[in-house]
Coordinates of N, CA and C and ligand atoms in Angstrom, one line a residue:
X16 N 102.6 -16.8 110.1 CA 102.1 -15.5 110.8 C 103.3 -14.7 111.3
X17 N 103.2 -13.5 111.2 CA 104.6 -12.8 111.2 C 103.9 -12.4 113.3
X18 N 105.4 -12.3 113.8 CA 105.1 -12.1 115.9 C 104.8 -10.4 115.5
X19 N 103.9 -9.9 116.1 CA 103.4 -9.0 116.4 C 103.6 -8.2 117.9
X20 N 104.1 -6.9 117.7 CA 104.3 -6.4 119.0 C 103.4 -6.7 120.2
X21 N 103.3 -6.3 121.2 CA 102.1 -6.6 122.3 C 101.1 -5.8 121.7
X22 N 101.2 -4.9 121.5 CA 100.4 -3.3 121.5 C 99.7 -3.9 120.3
X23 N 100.2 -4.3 118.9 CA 99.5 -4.6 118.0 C 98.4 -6.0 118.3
X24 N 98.9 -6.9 119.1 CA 98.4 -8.2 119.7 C 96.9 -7.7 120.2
X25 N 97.2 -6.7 121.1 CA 96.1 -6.1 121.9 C 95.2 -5.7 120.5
X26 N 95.8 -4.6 119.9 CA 94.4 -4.5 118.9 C 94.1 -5.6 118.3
X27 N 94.8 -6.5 117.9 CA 94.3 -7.5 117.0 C 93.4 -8.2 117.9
X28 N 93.2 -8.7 119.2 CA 92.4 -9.3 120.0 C 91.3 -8.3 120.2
X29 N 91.4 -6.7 120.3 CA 90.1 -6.3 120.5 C 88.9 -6.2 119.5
X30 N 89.7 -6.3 118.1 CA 89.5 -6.7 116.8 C 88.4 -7.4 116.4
X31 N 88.9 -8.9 117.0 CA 88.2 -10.2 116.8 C 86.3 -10.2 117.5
X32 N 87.0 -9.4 118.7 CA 85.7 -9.1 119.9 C 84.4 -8.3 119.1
X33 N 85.6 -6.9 118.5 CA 84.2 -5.9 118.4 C 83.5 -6.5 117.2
X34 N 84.1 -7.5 116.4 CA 83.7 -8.0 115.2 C 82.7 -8.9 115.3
X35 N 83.2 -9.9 116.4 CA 82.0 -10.7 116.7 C 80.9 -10.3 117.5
X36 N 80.9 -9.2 118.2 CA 79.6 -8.7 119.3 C 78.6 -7.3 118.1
X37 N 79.5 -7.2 116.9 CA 78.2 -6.6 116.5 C 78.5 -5.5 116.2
X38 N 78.8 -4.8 116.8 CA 79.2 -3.5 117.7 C 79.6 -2.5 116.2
X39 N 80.3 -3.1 115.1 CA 80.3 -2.4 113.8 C 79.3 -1.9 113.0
X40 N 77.8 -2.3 113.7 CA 76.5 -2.4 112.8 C 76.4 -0.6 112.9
X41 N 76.5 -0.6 114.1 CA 76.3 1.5 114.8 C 76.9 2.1 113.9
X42 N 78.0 2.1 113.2 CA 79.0 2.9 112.2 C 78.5 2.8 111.1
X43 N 77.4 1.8 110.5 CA 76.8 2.3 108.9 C 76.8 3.4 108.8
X44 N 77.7 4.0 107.7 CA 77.7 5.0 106.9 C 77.7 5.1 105.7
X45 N 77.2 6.1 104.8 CA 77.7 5.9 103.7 C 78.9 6.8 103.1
X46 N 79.7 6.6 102.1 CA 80.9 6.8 101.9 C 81.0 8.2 101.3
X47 N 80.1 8.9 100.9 CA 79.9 10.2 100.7 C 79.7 10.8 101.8
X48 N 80.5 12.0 101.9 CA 80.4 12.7 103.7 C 79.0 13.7 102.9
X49 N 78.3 13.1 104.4 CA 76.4 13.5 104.4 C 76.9 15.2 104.2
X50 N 77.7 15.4 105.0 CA 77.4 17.5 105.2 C 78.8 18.1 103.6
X51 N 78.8 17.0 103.2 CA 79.5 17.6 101.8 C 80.9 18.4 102.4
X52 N 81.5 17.9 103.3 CA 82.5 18.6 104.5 C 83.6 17.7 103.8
X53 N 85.0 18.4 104.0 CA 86.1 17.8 104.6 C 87.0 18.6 105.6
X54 N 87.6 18.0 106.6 CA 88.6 18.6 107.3 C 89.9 18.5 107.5
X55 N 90.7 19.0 107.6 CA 92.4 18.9 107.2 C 92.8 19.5 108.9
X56 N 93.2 18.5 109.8 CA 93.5 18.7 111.4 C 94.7 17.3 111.6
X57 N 95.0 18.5 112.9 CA 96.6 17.6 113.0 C 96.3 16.0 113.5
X58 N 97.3 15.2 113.6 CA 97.0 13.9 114.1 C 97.7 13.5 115.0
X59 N 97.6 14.8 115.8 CA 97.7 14.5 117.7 C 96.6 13.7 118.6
X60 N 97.2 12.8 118.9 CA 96.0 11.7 119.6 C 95.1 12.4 120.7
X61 N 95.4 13.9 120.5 CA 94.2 14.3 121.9 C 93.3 14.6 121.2
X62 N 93.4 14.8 119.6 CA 91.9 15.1 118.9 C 91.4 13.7 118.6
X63 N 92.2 12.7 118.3 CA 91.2 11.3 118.2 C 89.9 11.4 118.3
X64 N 88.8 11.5 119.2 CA 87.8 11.5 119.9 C 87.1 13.1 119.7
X65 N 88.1 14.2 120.7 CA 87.8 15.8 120.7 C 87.4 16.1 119.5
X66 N 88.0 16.0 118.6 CA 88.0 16.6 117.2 C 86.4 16.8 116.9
X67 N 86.0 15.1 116.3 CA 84.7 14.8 115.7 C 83.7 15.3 116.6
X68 N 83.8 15.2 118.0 CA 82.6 14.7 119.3 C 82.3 17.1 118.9
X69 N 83.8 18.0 119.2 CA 83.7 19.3 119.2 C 83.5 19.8 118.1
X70 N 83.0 19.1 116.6 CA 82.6 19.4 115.7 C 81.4 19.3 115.5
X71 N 80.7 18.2 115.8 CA 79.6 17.4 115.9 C 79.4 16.8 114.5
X72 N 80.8 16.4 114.7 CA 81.0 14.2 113.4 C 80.7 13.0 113.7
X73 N 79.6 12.8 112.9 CA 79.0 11.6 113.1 C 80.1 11.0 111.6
X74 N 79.8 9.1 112.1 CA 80.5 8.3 110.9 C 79.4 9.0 109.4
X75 N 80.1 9.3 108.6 CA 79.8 9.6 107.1 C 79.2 10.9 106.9
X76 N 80.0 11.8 108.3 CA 79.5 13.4 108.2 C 80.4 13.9 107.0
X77 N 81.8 13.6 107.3 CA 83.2 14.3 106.5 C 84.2 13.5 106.2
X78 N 84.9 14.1 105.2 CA 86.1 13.3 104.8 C 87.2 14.2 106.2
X79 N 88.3 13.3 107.2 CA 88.6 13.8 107.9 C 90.3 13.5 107.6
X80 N 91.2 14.3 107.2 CA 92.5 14.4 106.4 C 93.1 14.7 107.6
X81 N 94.5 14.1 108.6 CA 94.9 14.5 109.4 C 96.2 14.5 109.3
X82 N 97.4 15.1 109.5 CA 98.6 15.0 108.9 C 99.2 15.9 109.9
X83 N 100.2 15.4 110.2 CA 101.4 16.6 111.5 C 101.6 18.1 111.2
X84 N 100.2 19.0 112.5 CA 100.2 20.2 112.0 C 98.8 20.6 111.5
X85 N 98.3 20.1 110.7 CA 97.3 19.8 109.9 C 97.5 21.0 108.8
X86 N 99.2 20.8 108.3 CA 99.6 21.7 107.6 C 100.0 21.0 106.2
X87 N 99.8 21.9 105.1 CA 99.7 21.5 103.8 C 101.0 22.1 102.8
X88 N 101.8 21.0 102.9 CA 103.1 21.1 102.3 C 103.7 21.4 101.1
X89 N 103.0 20.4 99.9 CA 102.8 20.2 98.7 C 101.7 20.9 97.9
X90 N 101.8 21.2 97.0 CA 100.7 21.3 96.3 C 100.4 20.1 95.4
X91 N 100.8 19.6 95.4 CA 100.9 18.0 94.5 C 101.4 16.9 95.4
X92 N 100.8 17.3 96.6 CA 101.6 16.1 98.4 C 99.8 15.3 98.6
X93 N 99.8 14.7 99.0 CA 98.9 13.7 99.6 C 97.8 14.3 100.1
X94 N 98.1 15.6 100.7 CA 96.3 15.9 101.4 C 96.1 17.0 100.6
X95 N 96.7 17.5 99.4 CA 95.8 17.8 98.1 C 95.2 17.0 97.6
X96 N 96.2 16.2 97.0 CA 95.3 15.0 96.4 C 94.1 14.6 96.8
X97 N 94.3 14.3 97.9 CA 93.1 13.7 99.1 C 91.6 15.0 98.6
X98 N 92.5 16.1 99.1 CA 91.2 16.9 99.0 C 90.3 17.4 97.4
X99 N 91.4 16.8 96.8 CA 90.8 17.0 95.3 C 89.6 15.9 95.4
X100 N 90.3 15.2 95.3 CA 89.4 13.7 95.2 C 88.5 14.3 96.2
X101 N 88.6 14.6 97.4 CA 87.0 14.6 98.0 C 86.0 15.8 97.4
X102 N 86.6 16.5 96.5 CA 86.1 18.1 95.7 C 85.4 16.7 94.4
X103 N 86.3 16.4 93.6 CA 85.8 15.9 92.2 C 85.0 14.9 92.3
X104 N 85.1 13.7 93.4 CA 84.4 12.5 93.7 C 83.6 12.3 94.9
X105 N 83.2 13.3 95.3 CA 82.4 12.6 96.8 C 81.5 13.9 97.2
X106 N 81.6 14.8 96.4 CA 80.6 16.0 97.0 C 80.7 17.0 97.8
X107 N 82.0 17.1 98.0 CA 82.7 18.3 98.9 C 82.6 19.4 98.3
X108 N 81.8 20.8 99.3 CA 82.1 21.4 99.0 C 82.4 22.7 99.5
X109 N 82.7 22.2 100.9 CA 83.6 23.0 101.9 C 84.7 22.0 102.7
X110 N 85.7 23.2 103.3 CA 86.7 22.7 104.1 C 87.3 23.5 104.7
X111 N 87.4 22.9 106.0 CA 87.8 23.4 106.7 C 89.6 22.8 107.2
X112 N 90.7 23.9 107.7 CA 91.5 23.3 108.1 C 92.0 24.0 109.6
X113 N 92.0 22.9 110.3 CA 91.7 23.0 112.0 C 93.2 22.7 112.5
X114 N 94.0 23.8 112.7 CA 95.1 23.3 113.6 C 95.1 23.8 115.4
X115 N 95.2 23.1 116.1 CA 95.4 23.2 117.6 C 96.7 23.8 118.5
X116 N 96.4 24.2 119.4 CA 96.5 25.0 120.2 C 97.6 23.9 120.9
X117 N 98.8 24.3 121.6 CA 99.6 23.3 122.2 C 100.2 22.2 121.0
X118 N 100.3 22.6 119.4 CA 100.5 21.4 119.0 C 102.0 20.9 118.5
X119 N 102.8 19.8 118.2 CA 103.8 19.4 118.8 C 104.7 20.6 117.1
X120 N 104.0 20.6 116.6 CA 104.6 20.8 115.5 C 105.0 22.6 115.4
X121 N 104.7 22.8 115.9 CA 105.1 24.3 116.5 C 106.3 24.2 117.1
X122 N 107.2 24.8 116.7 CA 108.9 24.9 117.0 C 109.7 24.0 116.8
X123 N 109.1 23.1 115.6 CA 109.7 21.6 115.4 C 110.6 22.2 115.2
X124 N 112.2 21.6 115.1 CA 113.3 21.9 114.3 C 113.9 20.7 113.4
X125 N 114.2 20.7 112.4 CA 114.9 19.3 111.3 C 116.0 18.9 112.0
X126 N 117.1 20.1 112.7 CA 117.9 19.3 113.1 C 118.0 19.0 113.9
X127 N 117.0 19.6 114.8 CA 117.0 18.4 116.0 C 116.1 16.9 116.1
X128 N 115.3 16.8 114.8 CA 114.2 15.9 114.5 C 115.2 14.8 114.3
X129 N 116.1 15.1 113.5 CA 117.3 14.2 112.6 C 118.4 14.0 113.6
X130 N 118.4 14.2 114.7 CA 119.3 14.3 115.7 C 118.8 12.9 117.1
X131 N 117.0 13.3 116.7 CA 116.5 12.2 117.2 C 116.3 10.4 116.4
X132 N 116.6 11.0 115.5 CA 116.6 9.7 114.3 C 117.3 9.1 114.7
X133 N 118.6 9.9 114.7 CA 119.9 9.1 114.9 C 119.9 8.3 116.1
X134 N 119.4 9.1 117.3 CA 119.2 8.3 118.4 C 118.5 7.4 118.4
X135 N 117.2 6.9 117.5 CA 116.7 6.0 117.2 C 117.1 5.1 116.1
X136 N 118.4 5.3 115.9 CA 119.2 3.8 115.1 C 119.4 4.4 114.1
X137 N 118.8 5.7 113.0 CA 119.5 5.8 111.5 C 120.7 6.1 112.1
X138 N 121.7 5.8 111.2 CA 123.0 6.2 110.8 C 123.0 7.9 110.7
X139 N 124.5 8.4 111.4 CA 125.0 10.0 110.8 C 124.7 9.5 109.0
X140 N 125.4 8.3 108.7 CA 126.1 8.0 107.6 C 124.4 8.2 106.8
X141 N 123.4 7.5 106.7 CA 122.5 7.4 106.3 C 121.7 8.8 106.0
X142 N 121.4 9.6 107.0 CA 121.0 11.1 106.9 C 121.7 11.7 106.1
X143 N 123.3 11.5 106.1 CA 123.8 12.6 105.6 C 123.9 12.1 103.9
X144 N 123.9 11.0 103.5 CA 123.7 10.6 102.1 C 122.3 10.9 101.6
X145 N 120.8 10.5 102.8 CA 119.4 11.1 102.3 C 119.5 12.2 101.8
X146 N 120.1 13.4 102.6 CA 119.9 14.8 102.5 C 121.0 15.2 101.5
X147 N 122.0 14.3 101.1 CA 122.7 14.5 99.6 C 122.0 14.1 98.7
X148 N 121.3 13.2 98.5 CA 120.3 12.6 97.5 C 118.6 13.4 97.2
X149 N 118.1 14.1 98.4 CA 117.2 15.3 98.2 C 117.3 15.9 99.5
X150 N 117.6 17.5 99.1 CA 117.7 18.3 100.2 C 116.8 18.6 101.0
X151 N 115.4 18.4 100.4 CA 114.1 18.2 101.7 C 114.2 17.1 102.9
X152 N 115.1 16.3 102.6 CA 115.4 15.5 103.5 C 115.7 16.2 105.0
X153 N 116.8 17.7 104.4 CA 117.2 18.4 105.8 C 116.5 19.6 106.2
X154 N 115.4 19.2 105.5 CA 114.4 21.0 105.8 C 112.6 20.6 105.9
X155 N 112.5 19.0 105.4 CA 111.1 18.9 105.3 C 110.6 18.8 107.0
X156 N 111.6 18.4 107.6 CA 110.7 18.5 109.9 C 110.9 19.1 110.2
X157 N 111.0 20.7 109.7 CA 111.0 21.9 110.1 C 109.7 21.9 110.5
X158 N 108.8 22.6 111.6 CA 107.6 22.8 112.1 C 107.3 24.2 112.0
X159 N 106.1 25.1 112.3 CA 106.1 26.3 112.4 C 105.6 27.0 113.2
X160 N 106.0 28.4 113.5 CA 106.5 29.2 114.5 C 104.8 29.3 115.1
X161 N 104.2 30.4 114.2 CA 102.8 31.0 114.7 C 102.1 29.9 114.2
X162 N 100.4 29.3 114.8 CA 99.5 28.4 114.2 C 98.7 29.3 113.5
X163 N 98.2 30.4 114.3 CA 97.2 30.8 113.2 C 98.3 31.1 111.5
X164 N 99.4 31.8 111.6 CA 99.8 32.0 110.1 C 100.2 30.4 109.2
X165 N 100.2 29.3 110.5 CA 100.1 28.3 109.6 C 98.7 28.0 109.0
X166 N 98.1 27.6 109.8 CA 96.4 27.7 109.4 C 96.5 29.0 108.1
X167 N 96.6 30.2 108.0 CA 96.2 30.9 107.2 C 96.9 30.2 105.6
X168 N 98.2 29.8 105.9 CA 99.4 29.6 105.1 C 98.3 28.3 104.3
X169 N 98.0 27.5 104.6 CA 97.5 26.4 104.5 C 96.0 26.2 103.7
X170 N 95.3 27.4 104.2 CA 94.2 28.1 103.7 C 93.9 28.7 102.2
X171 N 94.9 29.2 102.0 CA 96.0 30.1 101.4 C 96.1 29.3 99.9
X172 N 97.0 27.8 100.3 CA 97.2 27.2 99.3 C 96.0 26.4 98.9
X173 N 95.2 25.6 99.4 CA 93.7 25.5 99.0 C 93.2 25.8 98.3
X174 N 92.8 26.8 98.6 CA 92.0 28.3 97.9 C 93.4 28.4 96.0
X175 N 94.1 28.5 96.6 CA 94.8 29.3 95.2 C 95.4 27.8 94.5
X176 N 94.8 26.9 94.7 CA 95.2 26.0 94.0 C 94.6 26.1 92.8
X177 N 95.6 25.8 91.5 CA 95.0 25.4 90.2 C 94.3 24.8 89.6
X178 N 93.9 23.7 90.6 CA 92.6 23.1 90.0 C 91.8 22.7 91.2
X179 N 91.6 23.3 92.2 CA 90.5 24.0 93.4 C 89.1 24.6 92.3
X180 N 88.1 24.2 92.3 CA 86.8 25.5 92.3 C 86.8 26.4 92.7
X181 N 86.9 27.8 92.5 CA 86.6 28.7 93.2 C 85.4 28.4 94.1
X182 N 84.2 27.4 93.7 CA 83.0 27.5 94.2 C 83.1 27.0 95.7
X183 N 84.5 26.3 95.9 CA 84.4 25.5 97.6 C 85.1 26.6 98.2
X184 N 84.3 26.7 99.1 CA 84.7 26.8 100.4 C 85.5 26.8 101.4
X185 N 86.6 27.5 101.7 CA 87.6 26.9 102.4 C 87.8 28.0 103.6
X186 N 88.0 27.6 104.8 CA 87.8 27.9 105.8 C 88.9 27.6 106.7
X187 N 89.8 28.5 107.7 CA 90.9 27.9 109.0 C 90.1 28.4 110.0
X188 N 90.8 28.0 111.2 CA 90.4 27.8 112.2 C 91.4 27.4 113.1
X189 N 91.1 27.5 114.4 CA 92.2 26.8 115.6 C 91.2 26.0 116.8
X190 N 91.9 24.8 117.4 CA 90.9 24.2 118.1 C 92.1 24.3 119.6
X191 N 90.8 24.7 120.7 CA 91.5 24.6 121.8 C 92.0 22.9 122.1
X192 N 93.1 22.4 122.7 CA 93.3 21.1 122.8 C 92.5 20.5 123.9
X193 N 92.3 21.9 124.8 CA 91.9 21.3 126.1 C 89.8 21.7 125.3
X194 N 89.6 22.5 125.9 CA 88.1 22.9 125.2 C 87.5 22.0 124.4
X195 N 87.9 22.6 123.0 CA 87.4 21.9 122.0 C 87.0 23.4 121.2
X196 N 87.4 24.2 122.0 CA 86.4 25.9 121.2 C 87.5 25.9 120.2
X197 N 86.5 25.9 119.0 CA 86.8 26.7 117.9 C 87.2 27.8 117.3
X198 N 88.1 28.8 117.0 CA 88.5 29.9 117.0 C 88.7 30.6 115.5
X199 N 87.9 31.1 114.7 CA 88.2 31.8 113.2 C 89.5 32.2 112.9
X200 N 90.6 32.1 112.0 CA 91.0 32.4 111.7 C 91.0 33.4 110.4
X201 N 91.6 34.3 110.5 CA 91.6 35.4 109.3 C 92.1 35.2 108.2
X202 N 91.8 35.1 107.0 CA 93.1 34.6 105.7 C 93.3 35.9 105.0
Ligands
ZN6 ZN1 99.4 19.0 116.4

């Protein structure tokens, strides 16, 4: 058995508890999201809970995609993918992408991101060979300025994807951090 931090100890013991008292029976859902929904929102721990509860997400309402920002990088990156698959295999056929108000990724900067790395043990030596070997290395923790034109930006690429249906639905938005109010964004 490999030693496990405390923090992970703790989950792994609350684990054992919720498993044995039942408590997993409440979450039957089934694996198609019931409202034919997915959502693309950041994965700041104050929406953990806010997010679903100010949407009104029950387990097996939506596929829930959450990534720093709840911004969409790639067009061939992970929460396309994600969202294809939830379009071609699961019955999606709206989406929404919800970024927040206060969120960390707004004025990120790469070099100060990579400045904290270093302080966290990578090597100068190591960064500076990553970002010789691919230059997104020194531009991908860039964060962005306005949320709603990220939200739009994000919207934007959805929508104009090459193998998107025109028939879904895509939708931005901003969510207060504190609230939970919902706010349209314009594309
Ligand atoms: Zn955020």
């Amino acid at each position: 058995m490999p030693a496990y931090s405390p923090v992970v100890e703790t989950v792994l013991e609350h684990n054992r508890a919720f498993v044995e008292s039942g408590a997993w029976r409440d979450h039957a859902a089934p694996g198609r999201p019931a409202k034919q929904l997915a959502v693309v929102a950041c994965m700041d721990t104050r929406l953990t809970r806010l997010l679903p509860e100010a949407l009104g997400l029950e387990n097996g309402d939506a596929k829930l995609i959450k990534v720093a920002g709840a911004t969409i990088m790639e067009p061939y990156g992970e929460v396309m993918r994600s969202l294809l698959v939830a379009v071609a295999e699961l019955g999606v056929t709206d989406i929404m992408v919800v970024g927040h108000t206060r969120c960390g990724t707004c004025g990120m900067e790469a070099d100060h991101m990579l400045d904290e790395l270093e302080r966290a043990g990578v090597s100068r030596e190591r960064i500076e060979r990553a970002v010789a070997e691919d230059p997104r290395a020194g531009s991908f923790l860039n964060g962005f300025a306005i949320l709603e034109d990220e939200v739009a930006a994000s919207v934007r690429k959805i929508r104009e994807h090459p193998l998107m249906p025109e028939s879904v639905r895509v939708s931005g938005f901003t969510i207060d951090i504190e609230t939970g109010r919902l706010t349209p964004v314009s594309v």
